[in-house]
Amino acid sequence: MAQLWGGRFTKETDQLVYNFNASILFDRKFYKQDINGSIAHVKMLAKQGILTGEECDAILKGLEGILEDVENGNLEISDKYEDIHSFVEATLIDRIGDVGKKLHTGRSRNDQVALDMKLYVRDEVAELDGLLKELLQTIYHIMKENTETFMPGFTHLQKAQPVTLAHHMGAYFEMFKRDRGRMADIYKRMNLCPLGAGALAGTTYPLDREYTAELLGFAGPTLNSMDSVSDRDYVIELLSAMSTVMMHLSRFCEEIIIWNSNEYQFVEIDDTYSTGSSIMPQKKNPDIAELVRGKTGRVYGALMSILTTMKGIPLAYNKDMQEDKELTFDAIDTVKGCVKLFNGMLASMQFQKETMKNSAKNGFTNATDAADYLVNKGVPFRDAHGIVGRLVLLCLEKNVALDDLTLKQYKAISPEFEEDIYEAVSMENCVNKRNTIGAPGTAAMQQVLTVCENYLKESAPLGQA
Ligand code: ARG
């Protein structure tokens, strides 16, 4: 047991209590942020004359040495310390002597941990944003290549109207683009520095909080010291935004699983992203898509957990908040892993274009267009709907598509039909006549592709803008 606060105690902490209370096993994950935060703090203390230049140099050298040694494996973060803050401070004192004891001047572990967690989360938000951008690039590439790849669009998982693969992929482009927008919002809103808030009420030292904020890349200092040490909104926002990312991934996975099924065969997942069965030799299973879909629950769980943890906490810091870490770390790692794997699976997936096209042809996806044809000849839409319904019945009876009926058969149900009906219900036309912005027609799709391309060019990943 190694603690920073033994002075007022007369007995040793019970070992079980110590273990229950300690956080080193998980907060070691942000050793780098902890050390960088301390470096900024010490520079500020020296600038304000609270530490001498010599003291500052000695501490900085010590902290930099610790960082280097942890990174290259020469220094192990030992769990005999209560938390990462204690580990760094004790190691510093051990290495540079008494001057190390001045590190914690004008600081509390409450504002320190608030800072560390923010720095960690901020880095992760930026990394996740970069991964989402890579996924968008993959989606964009598929869109660009497939503006003429016809497939059925579905409602209720029933064939509805023909679309293109570019259009279908475009829907996911919009979703993940909004996800990036949420990352940018979170990054901006959270980017205020809590250091200097002390335990809850600031400090009596003349700290320059603007300076530390600037050194650490924040837009400025937080404005209420009690809020600074007890705010975890940004963690909740990130978990919520990540839950939405997972929800999008999960829907996409669900579609891929359906498309990859023996019945659909719209896609073939690459061997490198599939798994086999230990008993059934013929099997090639979409495990990765299923696992991503499955892991969604885990991220939602983290969100529910932190919301519940935070709901009854009076101001300011309370130890409950230590519970923000493990679940958040797990959720972040889960989401990053899922986005990366999903991206690889999508990029290597084969689209069976002929199968998709035939499926669009054989499901009356052009029935609306046949009705619209009659409307253009002056038939009221409701009557046109009824006429085409009867045509569909006839087709079902004869097991053919609308395209296969003879003009005589068309005319027997409505004399308005002429030879040009075949062109009107051809799949190419059904898609390409739909050219309002956002629709699958080639012209509309080209416009959107240009918007997507410019967006990818202009939106630098967070932290690099
Ligand atoms: N491990 C603690 C946490 O994660 C650090 C802050 C400790 N502060 C305190 N007053 N005990 O929240």
Tab-separated table of C-alpha atoms and ligand atoms in Angstrom:
chain	number	residue	atom	x	y	z
A	1	MET	CA	0.000	0.000	0.000
A	2	ALA	CA	1.341	3.386	-0.973
A	3	GLN	CA	-0.809	6.418	-0.273
A	4	LEU	CA	-0.370	10.184	-0.454
A	5	TRP	CA	-2.492	10.962	2.569
A	6	GLY	CA	-1.320	8.930	5.583
A	7	GLY	CA	-0.733	11.898	7.945
A	8	ARG	CA	-4.044	12.076	9.746
A	9	PHE	CA	-4.450	8.309	10.088
A	10	THR	CA	-3.349	6.160	12.987
A	11	LYS	CA	-4.162	2.786	11.491
A	12	GLU	CA	-3.341	1.100	8.203
A	13	THR	CA	-6.154	0.804	5.672
A	14	ASP	CA	-7.709	-2.635	5.590
A	15	GLN	CA	-6.342	-4.480	2.551
A	16	LEU	CA	-9.797	-5.212	1.128
A	17	VAL	CA	-10.747	-1.558	1.511
A	18	TYR	CA	-7.532	-0.552	-0.177
A	19	ASN	CA	-8.184	-2.834	-3.104
A	20	PHE	CA	-11.788	-1.710	-3.414
A	21	ASN	CA	-10.768	1.936	-3.419
A	22	ALA	CA	-7.722	1.781	-5.673
A	23	SER	CA	-7.952	2.727	-9.331
A	24	ILE	CA	-4.403	2.099	-10.534
A	25	LEU	CA	-5.404	-1.041	-12.431
A	26	PHE	CA	-7.422	1.058	-14.853
A	27	ASP	CA	-6.336	4.695	-14.542
A	28	ARG	CA	-2.794	3.640	-15.539
A	29	LYS	CA	-4.249	3.899	-19.025
A	30	PHE	CA	-3.867	7.677	-18.895
A	31	TYR	CA	-0.321	7.894	-17.517
A	32	LYS	CA	0.680	10.041	-20.482
A	33	GLN	CA	-2.123	12.522	-19.938
A	34	ASP	CA	-1.350	12.616	-16.221
A	35	ILE	CA	2.308	13.425	-16.828
A	36	ASN	CA	1.573	15.979	-19.549
A	37	GLY	CA	-0.938	17.664	-17.265
A	38	SER	CA	1.689	17.849	-14.530
A	39	ILE	CA	4.242	19.267	-16.951
A	40	ALA	CA	1.871	22.103	-17.885
A	41	HIS	CA	1.023	22.689	-14.222
A	42	VAL	CA	4.672	22.972	-13.243
A	43	LYS	CA	5.502	25.342	-16.103
A	44	MET	CA	2.657	27.555	-14.968
A	45	LEU	CA	3.779	27.441	-11.313
A	46	ALA	CA	7.245	28.610	-12.398
A	47	LYS	CA	5.881	31.339	-14.644
A	48	GLN	CA	3.893	32.636	-11.672
A	49	GLY	CA	6.924	32.559	-9.384
A	50	ILE	CA	5.373	29.827	-7.206
A	51	LEU	CA	8.288	27.534	-8.098
A	52	THR	CA	11.802	28.711	-8.934
A	53	GLY	CA	13.237	28.114	-12.377
A	54	GLU	CA	15.577	25.492	-10.924
A	55	GLU	CA	12.789	23.624	-9.165
A	56	CYS	CA	10.749	23.712	-12.330
A	57	ASP	CA	13.607	22.338	-14.437
A	58	ALA	CA	14.289	19.516	-11.996
A	59	ILE	CA	10.632	18.483	-11.866
A	60	LEU	CA	10.221	18.722	-15.622
A	61	LYS	CA	13.273	16.595	-16.212
A	62	GLY	CA	12.004	14.061	-13.712
A	63	LEU	CA	8.528	13.915	-15.279
A	64	GLU	CA	9.909	13.612	-18.788
A	65	GLY	CA	12.180	10.789	-17.639
A	66	ILE	CA	9.238	8.937	-16.092
A	67	LEU	CA	7.213	9.306	-19.290
A	68	GLU	CA	10.074	8.066	-21.413
A	69	ASP	CA	10.788	5.105	-19.149
A	70	VAL	CA	7.151	4.038	-18.996
A	71	GLU	CA	6.897	4.276	-22.788
A	72	ASN	CA	10.021	2.242	-23.484
A	73	GLY	CA	9.203	-0.364	-20.885
A	74	ASN	CA	11.951	0.498	-18.367
A	75	LEU	CA	9.495	1.555	-15.702
A	76	GLU	CA	6.543	-0.569	-14.758
A	77	ILE	CA	3.439	1.101	-13.374
A	78	SER	CA	3.219	-0.758	-10.099
A	79	ASP	CA	-0.141	-1.515	-8.541
A	80	LYS	CA	1.238	-0.965	-5.090
A	81	TYR	CA	0.141	2.638	-5.601
A	82	GLU	CA	-3.446	3.716	-5.147
A	83	ASP	CA	-3.777	5.466	-8.476
A	84	ILE	CA	-1.750	6.778	-11.384
A	85	HIS	CA	-1.411	10.204	-9.732
A	86	SER	CA	0.219	8.680	-6.649
A	87	PHE	CA	2.457	6.505	-8.791
A	88	VAL	CA	3.802	9.439	-10.812
A	89	GLU	CA	4.297	11.680	-7.776
A	90	ALA	CA	5.963	8.984	-5.675
A	91	THR	CA	8.242	7.952	-8.537
A	92	LEU	CA	9.173	11.583	-9.086
A	93	ILE	CA	10.093	12.080	-5.416
A	94	ASP	CA	11.975	8.835	-5.479
A	95	ARG	CA	14.003	9.984	-8.472
A	96	ILE	CA	14.621	13.701	-7.830
A	97	GLY	CA	14.224	13.956	-4.071
A	98	ASP	CA	12.367	16.537	-1.990
A	99	VAL	CA	11.855	19.043	-4.759
A	100	GLY	CA	9.420	16.514	-6.256
A	101	LYS	CA	7.179	17.122	-3.265
A	102	LYS	CA	6.368	20.552	-4.696
A	103	LEU	CA	4.624	19.121	-7.761
A	104	HIS	CA	1.210	19.011	-6.133
A	105	THR	CA	1.257	22.695	-5.102
A	106	GLY	CA	-2.054	24.370	-5.927
A	107	ARG	CA	-3.645	21.199	-7.173
A	108	SER	CA	-5.935	18.424	-5.945
A	109	ARG	CA	-6.428	14.958	-7.327
A	110	ASN	CA	-9.963	16.112	-8.045
A	111	ASP	CA	-8.988	18.669	-10.675
A	112	GLN	CA	-6.088	16.433	-11.712
A	113	VAL	CA	-8.305	13.452	-12.510
A	114	ALA	CA	-10.872	15.722	-14.161
A	115	LEU	CA	-8.049	16.956	-16.400
A	116	ASP	CA	-6.577	13.521	-17.123
A	117	MET	CA	-9.929	12.080	-18.094
A	118	LYS	CA	-10.679	15.060	-20.308
A	119	LEU	CA	-7.313	14.861	-22.042
A	120	TYR	CA	-7.768	11.135	-22.571
A	121	VAL	CA	-11.313	11.431	-23.866
A	122	ARG	CA	-10.361	14.364	-26.094
A	123	ASP	CA	-7.600	12.307	-27.748
A	124	GLU	CA	-9.972	9.405	-28.221
A	125	VAL	CA	-12.712	11.582	-29.708
A	126	ALA	CA	-10.157	12.783	-32.261
A	127	GLU	CA	-9.002	9.256	-33.026
A	128	LEU	CA	-12.533	7.953	-33.397
A	129	ASP	CA	-13.315	10.862	-35.688
A	130	GLY	CA	-10.363	9.861	-37.873
A	131	LEU	CA	-11.603	6.255	-38.019
A	132	LEU	CA	-15.090	7.398	-38.962
A	133	LYS	CA	-13.568	9.464	-41.732
A	134	GLU	CA	-11.767	6.387	-43.056
A	135	LEU	CA	-15.052	4.490	-43.047
A	136	LEU	CA	-16.699	7.347	-44.942
A	137	GLN	CA	-13.934	7.123	-47.520
A	138	THR	CA	-14.649	3.438	-48.063
A	139	ILE	CA	-18.362	4.128	-48.386
A	140	TYR	CA	-17.708	6.990	-50.789
A	141	HIS	CA	-15.567	4.750	-52.942
A	142	ILE	CA	-18.340	2.136	-53.177
A	143	MET	CA	-20.848	4.872	-53.999
A	144	LYS	CA	-18.721	6.272	-56.793
A	145	GLU	CA	-18.298	2.870	-58.409
A	146	ASN	CA	-21.939	1.888	-58.212
A	147	THR	CA	-24.201	4.640	-59.495
A	148	GLU	CA	-25.471	2.171	-62.114
A	149	THR	CA	-25.648	-0.902	-59.884
A	150	PHE	CA	-29.361	-1.566	-59.514
A	151	MET	CA	-30.845	-3.228	-56.502
A	152	PRO	CA	-34.202	-3.334	-54.775
A	153	GLY	CA	-34.891	-0.742	-52.124
A	154	PHE	CA	-36.940	-2.164	-49.277
A	155	THR	CA	-39.604	-1.079	-46.846
A	156	HIS	CA	-40.789	-3.621	-44.257
A	157	LEU	CA	-38.002	-5.784	-45.735
A	158	GLN	CA	-40.295	-6.183	-48.758
A	159	LYS	CA	-39.083	-5.078	-52.159
A	160	ALA	CA	-40.377	-1.560	-52.699
A	161	GLN	CA	-38.755	0.463	-55.488
A	162	PRO	CA	-35.504	0.038	-57.361
A	163	VAL	CA	-32.527	2.052	-56.178
A	164	THR	CA	-28.792	1.773	-56.767
A	165	LEU	CA	-26.060	0.493	-54.523
A	166	ALA	CA	-24.608	4.018	-54.562
A	167	HIS	CA	-27.858	5.339	-53.190
A	168	HIS	CA	-28.139	2.665	-50.509
A	169	MET	CA	-24.547	3.301	-49.414
A	170	GLY	CA	-25.236	7.029	-49.501
A	171	ALA	CA	-27.707	6.579	-46.657
A	172	TYR	CA	-24.888	5.275	-44.458
A	173	PHE	CA	-22.606	8.064	-45.625
A	174	GLU	CA	-25.105	10.547	-44.193
A	175	MET	CA	-25.369	8.633	-40.902
A	176	PHE	CA	-21.648	8.426	-40.266
A	177	LYS	CA	-21.214	12.023	-41.377
A	178	ARG	CA	-23.703	13.063	-38.687
A	179	ASP	CA	-21.746	10.899	-36.239
A	180	ARG	CA	-18.630	12.892	-37.071
A	181	GLY	CA	-20.619	16.058	-36.530
A	182	ARG	CA	-21.465	14.853	-33.043
A	183	MET	CA	-17.771	14.154	-32.352
A	184	ALA	CA	-16.925	17.709	-33.421
A	185	ASP	CA	-19.617	19.150	-31.140
A	186	ILE	CA	-18.392	17.140	-28.174
A	187	TYR	CA	-14.784	18.079	-28.832
A	188	LYS	CA	-15.632	21.743	-28.940
A	189	ARG	CA	-17.936	21.800	-25.918
A	190	MET	CA	-15.614	19.782	-23.675
A	191	ASN	CA	-12.480	21.680	-24.615
A	192	LEU	CA	-12.148	23.798	-21.455
A	193	CYS	CA	-9.467	23.100	-18.885
A	194	PRO	CA	-10.488	22.119	-15.321
A	195	LEU	CA	-6.965	22.343	-13.883
A	196	GLY	CA	-6.757	24.969	-11.156
A	197	ALA	CA	-10.195	24.165	-9.776
A	198	GLY	CA	-8.422	22.496	-6.841
A	199	ALA	CA	-10.473	20.169	-4.696
A	200	LEU	CA	-13.619	22.191	-5.396
A	201	ALA	CA	-13.038	25.855	-4.523
A	202	GLY	CA	-9.981	26.936	-6.491
A	203	THR	CA	-6.743	27.807	-4.662
A	204	THR	CA	-5.162	30.746	-2.898
A	205	TYR	CA	-2.058	30.588	-5.113
A	206	PRO	CA	-1.963	33.062	-7.977
A	207	LEU	CA	-2.386	30.382	-10.657
A	208	ASP	CA	-2.604	31.417	-14.290
A	209	ARG	CA	-5.350	29.101	-15.470
A	210	GLU	CA	-5.450	30.638	-18.944
A	211	TYR	CA	-1.813	29.705	-19.391
A	212	THR	CA	-2.201	26.043	-18.363
A	213	ALA	CA	-5.267	25.817	-20.556
A	214	GLU	CA	-3.286	27.161	-23.481
A	215	LEU	CA	-0.341	24.833	-22.872
A	216	LEU	CA	-2.689	21.864	-22.969
A	217	GLY	CA	-4.496	22.943	-26.122
A	218	PHE	CA	-7.742	23.977	-24.471
A	219	ALA	CA	-9.824	26.946	-25.621
A	220	GLY	CA	-9.672	28.359	-22.082
A	221	PRO	CA	-10.257	27.472	-18.430
A	222	THR	CA	-13.580	26.217	-17.046
A	223	LEU	CA	-15.536	28.908	-15.231
A	224	ASN	CA	-16.819	27.232	-12.093
A	225	SER	CA	-14.475	25.241	-9.890
A	226	MET	CA	-17.244	23.076	-8.389
A	227	ASP	CA	-18.575	22.169	-11.796
A	228	SER	CA	-15.027	21.576	-13.060
A	229	VAL	CA	-14.336	18.726	-10.650
A	230	SER	CA	-17.762	17.128	-10.892
A	231	ASP	CA	-18.633	17.468	-14.557
A	232	ARG	CA	-18.733	14.242	-16.542
A	233	ASP	CA	-21.243	15.460	-19.141
A	234	TYR	CA	-18.699	15.083	-21.904
A	235	VAL	CA	-18.277	11.401	-21.026
A	236	ILE	CA	-22.034	10.955	-21.211
A	237	GLU	CA	-22.162	12.827	-24.503
A	238	LEU	CA	-19.424	10.667	-25.955
A	239	LEU	CA	-21.061	7.443	-24.793
A	240	SER	CA	-24.321	8.637	-26.272
A	241	ALA	CA	-22.705	9.582	-29.589
A	242	MET	CA	-20.817	6.273	-29.618
A	243	SER	CA	-24.069	4.417	-28.948
A	244	THR	CA	-25.437	6.088	-32.064
A	245	VAL	CA	-22.334	5.058	-34.040
A	246	MET	CA	-22.890	1.474	-32.861
A	247	MET	CA	-26.586	1.645	-33.710
A	248	HIS	CA	-25.649	2.686	-37.254
A	249	LEU	CA	-22.984	-0.004	-37.527
A	250	SER	CA	-25.404	-2.565	-36.160
A	251	ARG	CA	-28.084	-1.730	-38.740
A	252	PHE	CA	-25.466	-1.910	-41.475
A	253	CYS	CA	-24.274	-5.278	-40.115
A	254	GLU	CA	-27.819	-6.568	-40.011
A	255	GLU	CA	-28.204	-5.704	-43.706
A	256	ILE	CA	-24.904	-7.323	-44.579
A	257	ILE	CA	-25.912	-10.467	-42.705
A	258	ILE	CA	-29.173	-10.577	-44.656
A	259	TRP	CA	-27.461	-9.793	-47.962
A	260	ASN	CA	-24.838	-12.439	-47.285
A	261	SER	CA	-27.455	-15.108	-46.540
A	262	ASN	CA	-27.915	-18.052	-48.900
A	263	GLU	CA	-31.326	-16.709	-49.887
A	264	TYR	CA	-30.184	-13.220	-50.864
A	265	GLN	CA	-26.604	-13.618	-52.034
A	266	PHE	CA	-26.277	-9.888	-52.729
A	267	VAL	CA	-22.804	-9.847	-51.211
A	268	GLU	CA	-20.015	-12.170	-50.378
A	269	ILE	CA	-17.970	-11.369	-47.320
A	270	ASP	CA	-14.306	-11.961	-47.987
A	271	ASP	CA	-12.740	-15.148	-46.568
A	272	THR	CA	-10.441	-13.013	-44.438
A	273	TYR	CA	-13.470	-11.582	-42.639
A	274	SER	CA	-15.507	-14.802	-42.326
A	275	THR	CA	-15.388	-17.839	-40.092
A	276	GLY	CA	-16.271	-21.483	-40.502
A	277	SER	CA	-18.195	-24.051	-38.531
A	278	SER	CA	-16.547	-26.814	-36.526
A	279	ILE	CA	-19.160	-29.301	-37.713
A	280	MET	CA	-20.724	-28.091	-40.965
A	281	PRO	CA	-18.042	-28.017	-43.640
A	282	GLN	CA	-20.075	-25.899	-46.059
A	283	LYS	CA	-20.443	-22.950	-43.708
A	284	LYS	CA	-18.971	-19.488	-44.085
A	285	ASN	CA	-20.383	-17.317	-41.373
A	286	PRO	CA	-20.611	-13.525	-41.020
A	287	ASP	CA	-19.281	-13.586	-37.446
A	288	ILE	CA	-17.649	-10.161	-37.611
A	289	ALA	CA	-20.892	-8.466	-38.611
A	290	GLU	CA	-22.713	-10.389	-35.885
A	291	LEU	CA	-20.148	-9.468	-33.257
A	292	VAL	CA	-20.289	-5.779	-34.137
A	293	ARG	CA	-24.083	-5.993	-33.900
A	294	GLY	CA	-23.711	-7.795	-30.578
A	295	LYS	CA	-21.224	-5.375	-29.069
A	296	THR	CA	-23.697	-2.549	-29.526
A	297	GLY	CA	-25.374	-3.668	-26.309
A	298	ARG	CA	-22.150	-3.284	-24.411
A	299	VAL	CA	-21.768	0.361	-25.427
A	300	TYR	CA	-25.412	1.161	-24.617
A	301	GLY	CA	-24.770	-0.475	-21.239
A	302	ALA	CA	-21.884	1.880	-20.509
A	303	LEU	CA	-24.106	4.857	-21.275
A	304	MET	CA	-26.849	3.631	-18.930
A	305	SER	CA	-24.272	2.910	-16.285
A	306	ILE	CA	-22.688	6.357	-16.199
A	307	LEU	CA	-26.051	8.120	-16.421
A	308	THR	CA	-27.158	6.152	-13.377
A	309	THR	CA	-23.916	6.714	-11.494
A	310	MET	CA	-24.100	10.468	-11.973
A	311	LYS	CA	-27.753	10.999	-11.201
A	312	GLY	CA	-27.621	11.188	-7.421
A	313	ILE	CA	-24.262	12.826	-6.792
A	314	PRO	CA	-24.312	16.059	-4.787
A	315	LEU	CA	-21.703	18.690	-5.651
A	316	ALA	CA	-18.797	18.575	-5.873
A	317	TYR	CA	-16.416	15.579	-6.246
A	318	ASN	CA	-17.523	12.199	-4.906
A	319	LYS	CA	-15.763	8.895	-5.315
A	320	ASP	CA	-18.685	7.505	-7.320
A	321	MET	CA	-17.143	9.306	-10.259
A	322	GLN	CA	-14.220	6.923	-10.326
A	323	GLU	CA	-16.730	4.575	-11.962
A	324	ASP	CA	-16.619	6.690	-15.120
A	325	LYS	CA	-13.373	5.102	-16.236
A	326	GLU	CA	-13.526	1.371	-16.838
A	327	LEU	CA	-16.794	1.457	-18.754
A	328	THR	CA	-15.766	4.447	-20.813
A	329	PHE	CA	-12.403	2.920	-21.683
A	330	ASP	CA	-14.073	-0.340	-22.627
A	331	ALA	CA	-16.700	1.420	-24.720
A	332	ILE	CA	-14.111	3.536	-26.544
A	333	ASP	CA	-11.930	0.519	-27.325
A	334	THR	CA	-14.984	-1.447	-28.423
A	335	VAL	CA	-16.230	1.255	-30.777
A	336	LYS	CA	-12.800	1.924	-32.272
A	337	GLY	CA	-12.283	-1.800	-32.844
A	338	CYS	CA	-15.721	-2.183	-34.410
A	339	VAL	CA	-15.297	0.771	-36.777
A	340	LYS	CA	-11.894	-0.513	-37.903
A	341	LEU	CA	-13.041	-4.095	-38.450
A	342	PHE	CA	-16.257	-3.071	-40.096
A	343	ASN	CA	-14.325	-0.816	-42.466
A	344	GLY	CA	-12.043	-3.682	-43.449
A	345	MET	CA	-14.956	-6.039	-43.946
A	346	LEU	CA	-16.845	-3.522	-46.086
A	347	ALA	CA	-13.827	-2.600	-48.199
A	348	SER	CA	-13.112	-6.251	-49.008
A	349	MET	CA	-16.713	-7.343	-49.571
A	350	GLN	CA	-17.865	-8.434	-53.065
A	351	PHE	CA	-21.172	-7.118	-54.360
A	352	GLN	CA	-23.019	-9.605	-56.588
A	353	LYS	CA	-24.319	-7.021	-58.980
A	354	GLU	CA	-26.237	-9.375	-61.294
A	355	THR	CA	-28.074	-10.963	-58.378
A	356	MET	CA	-28.990	-7.541	-57.019
A	357	LYS	CA	-30.236	-6.401	-60.387
A	358	ASN	CA	-32.313	-9.525	-60.974
A	359	SER	CA	-33.799	-9.209	-57.548
A	360	ALA	CA	-34.848	-5.636	-58.314
A	361	LYS	CA	-36.406	-6.820	-61.577
A	362	ASN	CA	-38.395	-9.626	-60.055
A	363	GLY	CA	-40.280	-7.992	-57.276
A	364	PHE	CA	-42.625	-5.468	-58.868
A	365	THR	CA	-40.346	-2.654	-57.767
A	366	ASN	CA	-41.547	-0.818	-60.885
A	367	ALA	CA	-45.258	-0.996	-59.969
A	368	THR	CA	-45.315	2.631	-58.745
A	369	ASP	CA	-43.818	3.698	-62.052
A	370	ALA	CA	-46.533	1.844	-63.969
A	371	ALA	CA	-49.114	3.765	-61.930
A	372	ASP	CA	-47.271	7.055	-62.544
A	373	TYR	CA	-47.357	6.234	-66.276
A	374	LEU	CA	-51.156	6.137	-66.162
A	375	VAL	CA	-51.260	9.351	-64.129
A	376	ASN	CA	-49.296	11.039	-66.908
A	377	LYS	CA	-52.047	9.892	-69.303
A	378	GLY	CA	-54.646	11.631	-67.157
A	379	VAL	CA	-55.808	8.682	-65.011
A	380	PRO	CA	-56.338	9.754	-61.351
A	381	PHE	CA	-53.639	8.217	-59.128
A	382	ARG	CA	-56.085	6.197	-57.000
A	383	ASP	CA	-57.567	4.548	-60.132
A	384	ALA	CA	-54.074	3.968	-61.530
A	385	HIS	CA	-53.086	2.274	-58.259
A	386	GLY	CA	-56.079	-0.105	-58.602
A	387	ILE	CA	-55.318	-0.886	-62.250
A	388	VAL	CA	-51.675	-1.717	-61.546
A	389	GLY	CA	-52.750	-3.806	-58.543
A	390	ARG	CA	-54.825	-5.937	-60.934
A	391	LEU	CA	-51.852	-6.182	-63.307
A	392	VAL	CA	-49.684	-7.421	-60.422
A	393	LEU	CA	-52.292	-10.081	-59.639
A	394	LEU	CA	-52.214	-11.175	-63.261
A	395	CYS	CA	-48.408	-11.354	-63.187
A	396	LEU	CA	-48.456	-13.406	-59.999
A	397	GLU	CA	-50.908	-15.802	-61.578
A	398	LYS	CA	-48.683	-16.161	-64.651
A	399	ASN	CA	-45.433	-15.968	-62.673
A	400	VAL	CA	-43.998	-13.140	-64.792
A	401	ALA	CA	-42.822	-9.540	-64.249
A	402	LEU	CA	-44.670	-6.408	-65.366
A	403	ASP	CA	-42.052	-6.046	-68.095
A	404	ASP	CA	-43.095	-9.435	-69.527
A	405	LEU	CA	-46.832	-8.788	-70.083
A	406	THR	CA	-47.951	-8.278	-73.666
A	407	LEU	CA	-49.481	-4.966	-74.691
A	408	LYS	CA	-52.721	-6.868	-75.284
A	409	GLN	CA	-52.719	-7.998	-71.663
A	410	TYR	CA	-52.032	-4.440	-70.525
A	411	LYS	CA	-54.804	-3.061	-72.671
A	412	ALA	CA	-57.278	-5.647	-71.460
A	413	ILE	CA	-56.980	-4.086	-68.015
A	414	SER	CA	-56.694	-0.458	-69.153
A	415	PRO	CA	-56.883	0.882	-72.710
A	416	GLU	CA	-54.594	3.788	-71.695
A	417	PHE	CA	-51.493	1.574	-71.972
A	418	GLU	CA	-49.401	2.037	-75.129
A	419	GLU	CA	-46.111	0.627	-76.393
A	420	ASP	CA	-44.133	3.167	-74.324
A	421	ILE	CA	-45.176	1.408	-71.107
A	422	TYR	CA	-42.163	-0.894	-71.497
A	423	GLU	CA	-39.764	1.990	-71.410
A	424	ALA	CA	-41.619	3.524	-68.454
A	425	VAL	CA	-41.245	0.396	-66.333
A	426	SER	CA	-37.679	-0.433	-67.361
A	427	MET	CA	-35.535	-0.451	-64.259
A	428	GLU	CA	-33.012	1.994	-65.661
A	429	ASN	CA	-35.787	4.492	-66.215
A	430	CYS	CA	-37.457	3.846	-62.899
A	431	VAL	CA	-34.237	4.841	-61.175
A	432	ASN	CA	-32.986	7.529	-63.491
A	433	LYS	CA	-36.225	9.464	-63.671
A	434	ARG	CA	-35.892	10.049	-59.949
A	435	ASN	CA	-33.679	13.072	-59.956
A	436	THR	CA	-34.838	15.322	-57.169
A	437	ILE	CA	-31.915	15.947	-54.848
A	438	GLY	CA	-31.450	12.973	-52.532
A	439	ALA	CA	-33.038	10.504	-54.987
A	440	PRO	CA	-31.189	7.617	-56.696
A	441	GLY	CA	-31.235	8.984	-60.297
A	442	THR	CA	-27.768	9.328	-61.804
A	443	ALA	CA	-27.907	13.123	-62.106
A	444	ALA	CA	-29.065	13.579	-58.503
A	445	MET	CA	-26.508	11.029	-57.314
A	446	GLN	CA	-23.688	12.857	-59.133
A	447	GLN	CA	-24.613	16.071	-57.349
A	448	VAL	CA	-24.527	14.352	-53.970
A	449	LEU	CA	-21.251	12.604	-54.794
A	450	THR	CA	-19.654	15.991	-55.409
A	451	VAL	CA	-20.893	17.187	-52.032
A	452	CYS	CA	-19.479	14.041	-50.394
A	453	GLU	CA	-16.152	14.422	-52.145
A	454	ASN	CA	-15.782	18.040	-51.050
A	455	TYR	CA	-16.786	17.145	-47.528
A	456	LEU	CA	-14.071	14.472	-47.354
A	457	LYS	CA	-11.515	16.908	-48.711
A	458	GLU	CA	-12.422	19.728	-46.372
A	459	SER	CA	-13.190	18.038	-43.067
A	460	ALA	CA	-9.813	17.450	-41.422
A	461	PRO	CA	-9.937	14.957	-38.536
A	462	LEU	CA	-10.452	16.640	-35.162
A	463	GLY	CA	-7.411	18.107	-33.502
A	464	GLN	CA	-5.681	18.507	-36.868
A	465	ALA	CA	-7.779	21.387	-38.211
B	1	ARG	N1	-9.127	7.743	-8.581
B	1	ARG	C1	-9.905	8.909	-8.351
B	1	ARG	C2	-10.963	9.036	-9.441
B	1	ARG	O1	-10.859	8.353	-10.382
B	1	ARG	C3	-9.033	10.113	-8.347
B	1	ARG	C4	-9.539	11.245	-7.534
B	1	ARG	C5	-9.407	10.975	-6.079
B	1	ARG	N2	-9.892	12.049	-5.317
B	1	ARG	C6	-10.258	11.886	-4.054
B	1	ARG	N3	-10.688	12.922	-3.425
B	1	ARG	N4	-10.229	10.734	-3.480
B	1	ARG	O2	-11.908	9.779	-9.342
